CSV table of C-alpha atoms in Angstrom, one decimal:
chain,number,residue,atom,x,y,z
Y,1,MET,CA,19.2,6.4,-0.8
Y,2,SER,CA,15.7,7.8,-0.3
Y,3,VAL,CA,12.7,5.7,-1.3
Y,4,PHE,CA,11.7,8.8,-3.4
Y,5,ALA,CA,15.1,9.1,-5.2
Y,6,PRO,CA,15.0,8.7,-9.0
Y,7,ALA,CA,15.1,5.0,-9.9
Y,8,THR,CA,18.1,3.6,-11.7
Y,9,PRO,CA,17.5,2.6,-15.4
Y,10,PHE,CA,18.0,-1.0,-14.3
Y,11,ALA,CA,15.4,-0.8,-11.5
Y,12,ASP,CA,13.0,1.0,-13.7
Y,13,PHE,CA,13.4,-1.7,-16.4
Y,14,ILE,CA,12.7,-4.5,-13.9
Y,15,TYR,CA,9.6,-2.7,-12.6
Y,16,ARG,CA,8.2,-2.0,-16.0
Y,17,HIS,CA,8.6,-5.7,-17.0
Y,18,PHE,CA,8.2,-7.3,-13.6
Y,19,ARG,CA,5.8,-10.0,-14.9
Y,20,SER,CA,8.3,-11.3,-17.4
Y,21,VAL,CA,11.2,-10.9,-14.9
Y,22,HIS,CA,9.2,-12.7,-12.2
Y,23,ALA,CA,8.4,-15.6,-14.6
Y,24,LEU,CA,12.1,-15.8,-15.5
Y,25,LYS,CA,13.1,-15.8,-11.8
Y,26,LEU,CA,10.7,-18.6,-11.0
Y,27,GLY,CA,12.0,-20.7,-13.9
Y,28,LEU,CA,15.6,-20.1,-12.7
Y,29,ALA,CA,14.8,-21.1,-9.1
Y,30,LEU,CA,13.2,-24.4,-10.4
Y,31,LEU,CA,16.2,-24.9,-12.6
Y,32,VAL,CA,18.5,-24.7,-9.5
Y,33,ALA,CA,16.3,-27.2,-7.7
Y,34,VAL,CA,16.3,-29.6,-10.7
Y,35,THR,CA,20.1,-29.3,-10.9
Y,36,ILE,CA,20.5,-30.2,-7.2
Y,37,ASN,CA,18.3,-33.2,-7.8
Y,38,ALA,CA,20.3,-34.3,-10.8
Y,39,ILE,CA,23.6,-34.2,-8.8
Y,40,TRP,CA,22.5,-35.6,-5.4
Y,41,ALA,CA,19.0,-37.1,-6.0
Y,42,PRO,CA,17.6,-36.6,-2.5
Y,43,PRO,CA,14.5,-38.5,-1.6
Y,44,HIS,CA,11.1,-36.7,-1.9
Y,45,PHE,CA,12.8,-34.0,-4.0
Y,46,ILE,CA,9.4,-32.8,-5.3
Y,47,TRP,CA,8.7,-30.9,-2.1
Y,48,SER,CA,11.5,-28.5,-2.9
Y,49,MET,CA,10.0,-27.6,-6.2
Y,50,VAL,CA,6.5,-27.3,-4.6
Y,51,THR,CA,7.9,-25.0,-2.0
Y,52,ILE,CA,9.5,-22.7,-4.6
Y,53,VAL,CA,6.3,-22.4,-6.6
Y,54,VAL,CA,4.1,-21.8,-3.5
Y,55,ILE,CA,6.5,-19.0,-2.3
Y,56,MET,CA,7.4,-17.3,-5.5
Y,57,MET,CA,4.4,-17.5,-7.7
Y,58,SER,CA,2.2,-15.1,-5.8
Y,59,LEU,CA,4.9,-12.9,-4.3
Y,60,PRO,CA,7.2,-11.3,-6.9
Y,61,GLN,CA,8.7,-8.7,-4.4
Y,62,VAL,CA,11.8,-9.5,-2.4
Y,63,GLY,CA,10.3,-8.6,0.9
Y,64,GLY,CA,7.2,-10.8,0.3
Y,65,ALA,CA,9.3,-13.8,-0.7
Y,66,ILE,CA,11.5,-13.5,2.4
Y,67,GLU,CA,8.4,-13.1,4.7
Y,68,LYS,CA,6.6,-16.1,3.2
Y,69,SER,CA,9.8,-18.3,3.1
Y,70,LEU,CA,10.5,-17.7,6.8
Y,71,GLN,CA,7.0,-18.4,7.7
Y,72,ARG,CA,7.0,-21.6,5.7
Y,73,ALA,CA,10.4,-22.7,7.2
Y,74,ILE,CA,9.2,-22.0,10.8
Y,75,GLY,CA,5.9,-23.7,10.3
Y,76,THR,CA,7.6,-26.7,8.6
Y,77,CYS,CA,10.2,-27.1,11.4
Y,78,LEU,CA,7.5,-26.9,14.2
Y,79,GLY,CA,5.1,-29.2,12.5
Y,80,SER,CA,7.8,-31.7,11.6
Y,81,ALA,CA,9.2,-31.7,15.1
Y,82,TYR,CA,5.8,-32.4,16.6
Y,83,GLY,CA,5.0,-35.1,14.0
Y,84,VAL,CA,8.3,-36.9,14.5
Y,85,MET,CA,7.9,-36.8,18.3
Y,86,LEU,CA,4.5,-38.4,18.0
Y,87,VAL,CA,5.7,-41.1,15.6
Y,88,ALA,CA,8.8,-41.8,17.7
Y,89,THR,CA,7.3,-41.9,21.2
Y,90,VAL,CA,3.7,-43.1,20.8
Y,91,ASP,CA,2.8,-46.7,19.8
Y,92,SER,CA,-1.0,-46.5,19.8
Y,93,TYR,CA,-2.5,-45.6,16.5
Y,94,TRP,CA,-5.6,-44.0,18.0
Y,95,LEU,CA,-3.5,-42.0,20.5
Y,96,ILE,CA,-1.3,-40.6,17.7
Y,97,MET,CA,-4.3,-39.6,15.7
Y,98,SER,CA,-6.0,-38.1,18.7
Y,99,LEU,CA,-2.9,-36.0,19.5
Y,100,LEU,CA,-2.7,-35.0,15.8
Y,101,ILE,CA,-6.3,-33.9,15.6
Y,102,LEU,CA,-5.9,-32.0,18.9
Y,103,ALA,CA,-2.8,-30.2,17.6
Y,104,VAL,CA,-4.3,-29.3,14.2
Y,105,SER,CA,-7.5,-28.1,15.9
Y,106,LEU,CA,-5.5,-25.9,18.3
Y,107,ILE,CA,-3.5,-24.4,15.4
Y,108,CYS,CA,-6.8,-23.6,13.7
Y,109,PHE,CA,-8.1,-21.9,16.8
Y,110,ILE,CA,-5.0,-19.7,17.2
Y,111,SER,CA,-4.3,-19.1,13.5
Y,112,ALA,CA,-4.9,-15.4,12.7
Y,113,GLY,CA,-3.1,-12.2,11.7
Y,114,ARG,CA,0.2,-11.7,10.1
Y,115,TYR,CA,1.6,-15.2,10.8
Y,116,SER,CA,-1.5,-17.2,9.7
Y,117,TYR,CA,0.5,-18.8,6.9
Y,118,ALA,CA,3.1,-20.3,9.4
Y,119,TYR,CA,0.2,-21.8,11.3
Y,120,LEU,CA,-1.3,-23.3,8.2
Y,121,VAL,CA,2.1,-24.8,7.1
Y,122,SER,CA,2.6,-26.2,10.6
Y,123,GLY,CA,-0.8,-27.9,10.6
Y,124,PHE,CA,-0.5,-29.7,7.3
Y,125,THR,CA,3.2,-30.6,8.0
Y,126,ILE,CA,2.1,-32.5,11.1
Y,127,ILE,CA,-0.4,-34.5,8.9
Y,128,ILE,CA,2.2,-35.1,6.2
Y,129,VAL,CA,4.8,-36.3,8.8
Y,130,VAL,CA,2.5,-38.5,10.8
Y,131,GLY,CA,0.9,-40.0,7.7
Y,132,ASP,CA,-0.5,-43.4,8.6
Y,133,ALA,CA,1.6,-43.6,11.8
Y,134,ASN,CA,4.1,-46.2,10.4
Y,135,HIS,CA,6.9,-44.9,12.7
Y,136,ASP,CA,9.3,-44.2,9.8
Y,137,THR,CA,10.8,-40.8,10.6
Y,138,SER,CA,13.3,-40.7,7.7
Y,139,GLU,CA,10.6,-39.8,5.2
Y,140,ALA,CA,9.4,-36.9,7.4
Y,141,LEU,CA,13.0,-35.6,7.9
Y,142,TRP,CA,13.7,-35.7,4.1
Y,143,ARG,CA,10.5,-33.8,3.4
Y,144,THR,CA,11.4,-31.2,5.9
Y,145,ALA,CA,14.9,-30.9,4.5
Y,146,ASN,CA,13.6,-30.5,0.9
Y,147,ILE,CA,11.1,-27.8,2.0
Y,148,LEU,CA,13.8,-25.9,3.8
Y,149,SER,CA,16.1,-26.1,0.7
Y,150,GLY,CA,13.2,-24.8,-1.4
Y,151,CYS,CA,12.8,-21.8,1.0
Y,152,VAL,CA,16.5,-21.1,0.8
Y,153,ILE,CA,16.5,-21.2,-3.0
Y,154,ALA,CA,13.5,-18.9,-3.2
Y,155,ILE,CA,15.1,-16.4,-0.9
Y,156,LEU,CA,18.4,-16.4,-2.7
Y,157,VAL,CA,16.9,-16.1,-6.2
Y,158,SER,CA,14.5,-13.3,-5.0
Y,159,LEU,CA,17.4,-11.3,-3.4
Y,160,PHE,CA,20.2,-11.6,-5.9
Y,161,ILE,CA,18.7,-12.3,-9.4
Y,162,PHE,CA,16.9,-9.3,-10.9
Y,163,PRO,CA,15.4,-8.2,-7.5
Y,164,ILE,CA,11.9,-6.8,-7.7
Y,165,LYS,CA,11.5,-4.3,-4.9
Y,166,ALA,CA,8.3,-3.6,-3.1
Y,167,LYS,CA,9.6,-0.1,-2.4
Y,168,GLN,CA,9.4,0.6,-6.2
Y,169,ASP,CA,5.9,-0.7,-6.4
Y,170,TRP,CA,4.7,1.2,-3.3
Y,171,ARG,CA,6.2,4.5,-4.6
Y,172,SER,CA,4.6,3.9,-8.0
Y,173,GLN,CA,1.2,3.2,-6.4
Y,174,LEU,CA,1.5,6.3,-4.2
Y,175,THR,CA,2.3,8.4,-7.3
Y,176,HIS,CA,-0.6,7.0,-9.2
Y,177,ALA,CA,-3.0,7.8,-6.4
Y,178,ILE,CA,-1.8,11.4,-5.9
Y,179,ASP,CA,-1.7,12.0,-9.6
Y,180,ASN,CA,-5.3,10.9,-10.1
Y,181,MET,CA,-6.5,13.0,-7.2
Y,182,ALA,CA,-4.7,16.0,-8.5
Y,183,GLU,CA,-6.2,15.5,-12.0
Y,184,VAL,CA,-9.7,15.1,-10.6
Y,185,LEU,CA,-9.4,18.3,-8.6
Y,186,ALA,CA,-7.9,20.3,-11.5
Y,187,GLN,CA,-10.6,19.2,-13.9
Y,188,HIS,CA,-13.4,20.0,-11.5
Y,189,LEU,CA,-12.1,23.5,-10.8
Y,190,LYS,CA,-11.9,24.2,-14.5
Y,191,ALA,CA,-15.3,22.7,-15.4
Y,192,PRO,CA,-18.3,24.9,-16.2
Y,193,ALA,CA,-21.4,25.2,-14.1
Y,194,ASN,CA,-23.5,22.1,-13.8
Y,195,HIS,CA,-20.8,20.0,-15.6
Y,196,ASP,CA,-21.5,16.3,-16.1
Y,197,LEU,CA,-17.9,15.1,-15.8
Y,198,ASP,CA,-17.6,11.6,-14.4
Y,199,PHE,CA,-14.6,11.2,-12.0
Y,200,ARG,CA,-15.5,7.8,-10.7
Y,201,ALA,CA,-13.0,5.9,-12.9
Y,202,LYS,CA,-10.1,8.1,-11.7
Y,203,LEU,CA,-11.1,8.0,-8.1
Y,204,GLU,CA,-11.6,4.2,-8.2
Y,205,ALA,CA,-8.1,3.9,-9.7
Y,206,ALA,CA,-6.8,6.1,-6.9
Y,207,MET,CA,-8.5,3.9,-4.2
Y,208,LYS,CA,-7.2,0.7,-5.9
Y,209,ALA,CA,-3.7,2.2,-5.7
Y,210,VAL,CA,-4.1,2.9,-2.0
Y,211,LEU,CA,-5.3,-0.7,-1.3
Y,212,THR,CA,-2.2,-2.0,-3.2
Y,213,GLN,CA,0.0,0.1,-1.0
Y,214,LYS,CA,-1.5,-1.6,2.1
Y,215,LYS,CA,-0.8,-5.0,0.7
Y,216,LEU,CA,2.8,-4.1,0.3
Y,217,PHE,CA,3.4,-3.0,4.0
Y,218,PHE,CA,4.8,-6.4,5.2
Y,219,SER,CA,7.1,-6.6,2.2
Y,220,LEU,CA,8.3,-3.0,2.8
Y,221,GLU,CA,9.4,-3.9,6.4
Y,222,TRP,CA,11.8,-6.6,5.1
Y,223,GLU,CA,13.3,-4.3,2.5
Y,224,SER,CA,13.8,-1.1,4.4
Y,225,LYS,CA,14.7,-0.5,8.0
Y,226,THR,CA,13.6,3.1,7.7
Y,227,LEU,CA,10.1,2.2,6.5
Y,228,LYS,CA,9.9,-0.5,9.1
Y,229,LYS,CA,10.5,2.1,11.8
Y,230,HIS,CA,7.7,4.2,10.3
Y,231,LYS,CA,5.2,1.4,9.6
Y,232,VAL,CA,2.5,3.2,11.6
Y,233,LEU,CA,3.1,6.3,9.4
Y,234,LEU,CA,2.6,4.2,6.3
Y,235,SER,CA,-0.8,3.1,7.5
Y,236,GLN,CA,-1.7,6.7,8.4
Y,237,LEU,CA,-0.5,7.9,5.0
Y,238,ALA,CA,-2.9,5.4,3.3
Y,239,ASN,CA,-5.8,6.5,5.5
Y,240,LYS,CA,-5.1,10.1,4.7
Y,241,GLN,CA,-5.3,9.3,1.0
Y,242,VAL,CA,-8.6,7.6,1.6
Y,243,ARG,CA,-9.9,10.7,3.3
Y,244,LEU,CA,-8.8,12.9,0.4
Y,245,ILE,CA,-10.4,10.6,-2.1
Y,246,THR,CA,-13.7,10.8,0.0
Y,247,LEU,CA,-13.6,14.6,-0.1
Y,248,LEU,CA,-13.0,14.5,-3.9
Y,249,GLU,CA,-16.0,12.3,-4.3
Y,250,LEU,CA,-18.2,15.1,-2.9
Y,251,LEU,CA,-17.0,17.6,-5.5
Y,252,PRO,CA,-19.1,16.3,-8.5
Y,253,LEU,CA,-22.1,16.6,-6.2
Y,254,THR,CA,-21.7,20.3,-6.0
Y,255,ARG,CA,-23.8,22.2,-8.6
Y,256,TRP,CA,-24.5,25.9,-9.2
Y,257,GLN,CA,-26.5,27.9,-11.7
Y,258,GLU,CA,-24.9,29.9,-14.5
Y,259,GLU,CA,-25.8,33.2,-12.8
Y,260,ASP,CA,-23.8,32.1,-9.7
Y,261,LYS,CA,-20.7,31.0,-11.5
Y,262,ASP,CA,-18.7,34.2,-10.7
Y,263,ALA,CA,-19.0,33.6,-7.0
Y,264,TYR,CA,-17.9,30.0,-7.4
Y,265,LEU,CA,-15.1,30.9,-9.8
Y,266,GLN,CA,-13.6,33.1,-7.1
Y,267,ILE,CA,-13.4,30.2,-4.7
Y,268,ASN,CA,-12.1,27.9,-7.4
Y,269,ALA,CA,-9.3,30.4,-8.2
Y,270,VAL,CA,-8.1,30.0,-4.6
Y,271,ALA,CA,-8.6,26.3,-4.7
Y,272,SER,CA,-6.6,25.8,-7.9
Y,273,GLU,CA,-3.4,26.1,-5.8
Y,274,LEU,CA,-4.3,22.8,-4.1
Y,275,ALA,CA,-4.3,20.9,-7.5
Y,276,PHE,CA,-0.9,22.5,-8.2
Y,277,TYR,CA,0.5,21.4,-4.8
Y,278,LEU,CA,-0.8,17.8,-5.3
Y,279,GLN,CA,0.8,17.6,-8.8
Y,280,GLN,CA,4.1,18.8,-7.4
Y,281,LEU,CA,3.9,16.2,-4.7
Y,282,ALA,CA,3.2,13.4,-7.3
Y,283,GLU,CA,6.2,14.5,-9.3
Y,284,PHE,CA,8.5,14.3,-6.2
Y,285,VAL,CA,7.2,10.9,-5.1
Y,286,ALA,CA,7.8,9.6,-8.7
Y,287,GLY,CA,11.4,10.8,-8.5
Y,288,LYS,CA,11.0,13.6,-11.1
Y,289,ALA,CA,11.9,16.3,-8.5
Y,290,GLN,CA,15.0,16.1,-6.4
Y,291,GLN,CA,13.6,18.0,-3.4
Y,292,LEU,CA,10.2,17.8,-1.7
Y,293,PRO,CA,8.2,20.9,-2.7
Y,294,THR,CA,7.3,23.3,0.1
Y,295,LEU,CA,3.9,24.5,1.2
Y,296,PRO,CA,3.2,28.0,2.4
Y,297,GLU,CA,3.3,28.4,6.2
Y,298,CYS,CA,-0.1,27.7,7.7
Y,299,LEU,CA,-1.6,26.8,4.3
Y,300,GLU,CA,-5.0,25.9,5.6
Y,301,GLN,CA,-5.3,29.1,7.7
Y,302,GLU,CA,-4.2,31.3,4.8
Y,303,LEU,CA,-6.6,29.5,2.4
Y,304,GLN,CA,-9.4,29.9,5.0
Y,305,HIS,CA,-8.8,33.6,5.2
Y,306,ARG,CA,-8.8,34.0,1.4
Y,307,LEU,CA,-12.0,31.9,1.1
Y,308,GLN,CA,-13.7,34.1,3.6
Y,309,LEU,CA,-12.7,37.2,1.6
Y,310,SER,CA,-14.1,35.5,-1.5
Y,311,LEU,CA,-17.3,34.6,0.2
Y,312,ALA,CA,-17.7,38.2,1.5
Y,313,SER,CA,-17.3,39.7,-2.0
Y,314,ALA,CA,-19.6,37.1,-3.5
Y,315,THR,CA,-22.4,37.4,-1.1
Y,316,THR,CA,-22.5,41.2,-1.0
Y,317,THR,CA,-24.1,41.1,-4.5
Y,318,ALA,CA,-27.1,39.4,-3.1
Y,319,SER,CA,-29.4,41.6,-1.0
Y,320,THR,CA,-31.1,40.5,2.2
Y,321,THR,CA,-34.4,40.7,0.5
Y,322,ASP,CA,-33.3,38.3,-2.2
Y,323,LEU,CA,-32.1,35.8,0.4
Y,324,ASP,CA,-35.3,36.0,2.4
Y,325,ALA,CA,-37.3,35.5,-0.8
Y,326,ALA,CA,-35.2,32.5,-1.7
Y,327,ALA,CA,-35.7,31.0,1.8
Y,328,THR,CA,-39.5,31.6,1.5
Y,329,ASP,CA,-39.6,29.8,-1.9
Y,330,GLY,CA,-37.9,26.8,-0.3
Y,331,GLU,CA,-34.6,27.4,-2.2
Y,332,VAL,CA,-31.1,27.2,-0.6
Y,333,PRO,CA,-29.7,30.7,-0.2
Y,334,GLN,CA,-26.6,31.3,-2.3
Y,335,GLY,CA,-24.6,32.3,0.8
Y,336,PHE,CA,-25.3,28.9,2.5
Y,337,ALA,CA,-24.3,26.9,-0.6
Y,338,LEU,CA,-21.1,29.0,-1.0
Y,339,THR,CA,-20.2,28.5,2.6
Y,340,GLY,CA,-20.6,24.7,2.3
Y,341,TYR,CA,-18.5,24.6,-0.9
Y,342,SER,CA,-15.8,26.7,0.7
Y,343,TRP,CA,-15.8,24.4,3.7
Y,344,LEU,CA,-15.2,21.5,1.4
Y,345,ILE,CA,-12.2,23.3,-0.2
Y,346,TYR,CA,-10.9,24.1,3.2
Y,347,GLN,CA,-11.0,20.4,4.2
Y,348,LEU,CA,-9.2,19.5,1.0
Y,349,ALA,CA,-6.4,21.9,2.0
Y,350,ILE,CA,-6.1,20.2,5.4
Y,351,ALA,CA,-5.9,16.8,3.7
Y,352,VAL,CA,-3.3,17.9,1.2
Y,353,GLU,CA,-1.2,19.4,4.0
Y,354,ALA,CA,-1.4,16.1,5.9
Y,355,LEU,CA,-0.1,14.2,2.9
Y,356,TYR,CA,2.9,16.6,2.7
Y,357,GLU,CA,3.6,16.1,6.4
Y,358,ASP,CA,3.8,12.3,6.3
Y,359,ILE,CA,5.9,12.2,3.1
Y,360,ALA,CA,8.2,14.9,4.5
Y,361,ILE,CA,8.8,12.7,7.6
Y,362,ILE,CA,9.7,9.7,5.5
Y,363,GLU,CA,12.1,11.7,3.3
Y,364,ILE,CA,13.8,13.3,6.3
Y,365,ALA,CA,14.1,9.9,8.0
Y,366,TYR,CA,15.9,8.6,4.9
Y,367,ASN,CA,18.3,11.6,5.0
Y,368,LYS,CA,19.0,10.7,8.7
Y,369,GLN,CA,18.4,14.2,9.9
Y,370,PRO,CA,17.7,14.8,13.6
Y,371,ALA,CA,14.2,14.2,14.9
Y,372,SER,CA,13.9,17.8,15.8
Y,373,GLN,CA,14.1,18.7,12.1
Y,374,ILE,CA,11.2,16.4,11.2
Y,375,THR,CA,8.5,19.0,10.5
Y,376,SER,CA,5.6,19.3,8.3
Y,377,GLY,CA,7.8,20.1,5.3
Y,378,LYS,CA,6.5,23.6,5.0
Y,379,ALA,CA,8.6,26.6,4.2
Y,380,ASP,CA,9.7,28.8,7.1
């Protein structure tokens, strides 16, 4: 099923109430751990509960829980193995502590990037296992076993009990970003000359949605093989949204006098199609449309031609004498301002088309169509 397919009522309910669902899942996971302790009473049981809280509390999505659980399990096993080896084979207290400090310092040096949490866990696990170097490895092994059991419980609860999918959150954030951008563009194009509309709140909300998308990339890789194959595309899609937001930030800076409004309205009439295309794209990403809407072939070229025609008709009303007089008075000629404004609209068209292309590739990949059919998503 495509990531852009309409969400089921159950999935939609979970996403709309994900905070409550997440709290309930954390409570259930702890209940499972408490039940295990009541039946078998393993030593150092508290580490199982600590692990569940550390993994699940900050990562409600399935993919995030799996990622963090595996990193914690790997870091725990490596740190525990090294610590047990030190305690079992080295008799000198100072030599054990020297090797511990050396290992933790080395881990600190190489710890970076995606697997930094595994390095962190490995470092403090070594310290926990070695302790005061009393050569009792049973405590270290029980702690390791409890941490691993906590990882398993966290993964199973995240996967099978009211799963909160990162895909749903990513799609919602993508919809939110595109919808805000479409609304900003539409309001600007309908605004009167020298309007004082403030679009900062909507553009900031769109940027925040893009940043949230980036935070979900690792979780998406664990939840979807298709998105994992296109992880570079996800990053490009986020960057293209940032570019479009940047261009939209320039729109409120454009101003024109009342006597020039007819010339600008001609350009805005052409540009209004972009707001319509963005709104259609937002509806598809949200699952409200079954098929990806199509763009006209060579949208940006067609729009450029129409903008040039608008400029030609708009500037013919101003004589050369008037333009020379404006330049002499230090004013910006109307033709120059219109050309700059039309360039901005043209760049917006290119950015909108780029969004369509990336989303079309993802949709086609989910439909498992041949690579030769992965095009920009425009009509033939």
